[in-house]
mmCIF file of C-alpha atoms in Angstrom:
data_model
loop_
_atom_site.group_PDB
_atom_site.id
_atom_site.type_symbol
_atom_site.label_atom_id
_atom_site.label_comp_id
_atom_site.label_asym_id
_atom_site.label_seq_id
_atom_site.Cartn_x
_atom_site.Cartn_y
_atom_site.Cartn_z
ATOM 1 C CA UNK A 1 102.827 -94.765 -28.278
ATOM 2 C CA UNK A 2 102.212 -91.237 -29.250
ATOM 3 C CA UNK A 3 104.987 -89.439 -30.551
ATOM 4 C CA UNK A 4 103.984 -86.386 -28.712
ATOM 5 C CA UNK A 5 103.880 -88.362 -25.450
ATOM 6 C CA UNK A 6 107.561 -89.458 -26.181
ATOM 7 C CA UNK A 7 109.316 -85.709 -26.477
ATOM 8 C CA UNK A 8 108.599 -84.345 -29.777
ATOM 9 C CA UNK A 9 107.363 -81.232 -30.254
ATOM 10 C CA UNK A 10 106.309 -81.855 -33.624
ATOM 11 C CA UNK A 11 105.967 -84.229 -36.346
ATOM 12 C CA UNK A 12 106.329 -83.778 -40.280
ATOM 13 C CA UNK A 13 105.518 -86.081 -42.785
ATOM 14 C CA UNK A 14 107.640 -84.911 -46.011
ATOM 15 C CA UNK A 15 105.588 -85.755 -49.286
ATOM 16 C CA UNK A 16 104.360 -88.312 -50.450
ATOM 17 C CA UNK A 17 107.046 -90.567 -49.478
ATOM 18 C CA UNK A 18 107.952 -92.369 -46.424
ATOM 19 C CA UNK A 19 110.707 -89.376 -44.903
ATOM 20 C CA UNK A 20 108.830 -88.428 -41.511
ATOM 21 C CA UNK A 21 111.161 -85.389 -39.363
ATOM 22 C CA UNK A 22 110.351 -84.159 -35.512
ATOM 23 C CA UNK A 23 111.156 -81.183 -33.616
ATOM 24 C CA UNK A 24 112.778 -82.484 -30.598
ATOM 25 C CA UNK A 25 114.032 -79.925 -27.109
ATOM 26 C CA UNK A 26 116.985 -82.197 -26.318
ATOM 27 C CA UNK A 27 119.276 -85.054 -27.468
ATOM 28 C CA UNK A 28 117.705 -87.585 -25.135
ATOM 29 C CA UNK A 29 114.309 -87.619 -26.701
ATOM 30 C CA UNK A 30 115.577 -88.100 -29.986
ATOM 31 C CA UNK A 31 116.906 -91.385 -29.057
ATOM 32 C CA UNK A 32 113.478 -92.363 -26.744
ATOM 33 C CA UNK A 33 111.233 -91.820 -30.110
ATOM 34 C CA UNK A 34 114.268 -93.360 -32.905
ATOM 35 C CA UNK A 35 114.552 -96.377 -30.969
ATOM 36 C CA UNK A 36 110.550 -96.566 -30.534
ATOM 37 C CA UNK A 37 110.116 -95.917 -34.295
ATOM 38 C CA UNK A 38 112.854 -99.029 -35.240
ATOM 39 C CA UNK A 39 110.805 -101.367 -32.555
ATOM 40 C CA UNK A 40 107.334 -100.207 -34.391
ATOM 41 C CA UNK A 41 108.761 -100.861 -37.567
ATOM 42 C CA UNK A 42 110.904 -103.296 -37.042
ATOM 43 C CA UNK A 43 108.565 -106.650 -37.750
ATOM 44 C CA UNK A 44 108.136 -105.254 -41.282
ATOM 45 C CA UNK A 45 111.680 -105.331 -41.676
ATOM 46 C CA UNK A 46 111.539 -101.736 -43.166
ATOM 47 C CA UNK A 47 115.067 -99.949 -43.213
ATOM 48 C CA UNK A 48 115.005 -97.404 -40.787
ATOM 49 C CA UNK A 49 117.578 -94.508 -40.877
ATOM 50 C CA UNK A 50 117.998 -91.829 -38.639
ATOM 51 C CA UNK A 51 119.980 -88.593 -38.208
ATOM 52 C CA UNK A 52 120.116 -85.710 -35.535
ATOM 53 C CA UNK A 53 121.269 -82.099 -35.908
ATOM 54 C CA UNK A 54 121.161 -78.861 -34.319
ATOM 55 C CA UNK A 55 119.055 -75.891 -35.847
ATOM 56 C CA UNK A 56 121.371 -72.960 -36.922
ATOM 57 C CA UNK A 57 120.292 -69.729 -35.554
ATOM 58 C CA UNK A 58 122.877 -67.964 -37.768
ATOM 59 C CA UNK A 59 121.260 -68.107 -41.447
ATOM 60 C CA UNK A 60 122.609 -69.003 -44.295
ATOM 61 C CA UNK A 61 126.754 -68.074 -44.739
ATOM 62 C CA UNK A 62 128.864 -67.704 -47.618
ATOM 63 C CA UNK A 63 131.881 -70.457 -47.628
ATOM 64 C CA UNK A 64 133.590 -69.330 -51.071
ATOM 65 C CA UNK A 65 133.072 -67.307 -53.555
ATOM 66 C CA UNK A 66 133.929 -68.183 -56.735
#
């Protein structure tokens, strides 16, 4: 399937490695396209991690100073 059709908004491929990242609207689409991605990949037995955050509107903060 088509990543796009699943949710995300878009799709990044960073370098030249194998790290791929998505812009998702909500948490239920993130877990549509990570469990499609572990089925796709799965028969290659490739190890598949995933993690989901929020995007910080904020800007960068200052936790100590030193």
């Amino acid at each position: 399937k088509d990543i796009m059709d699943l949710g995300a908004r878009d799709l990044f491929i960073s370098g030249a490695g194998p790290t791929m990242f998505t812009v998702m609207n909500n948490l239920k689409d993130v877990v549509k396209i990570k469990n499609e991605i572990k089925n796709y990949f799965w028969h290659d037995q490739y190890k598949i991690k995933s993690y989901a955050t929020e995007i910080d509107f904020d800007g960068a903060k200052v936790l100590s100073e030193t």
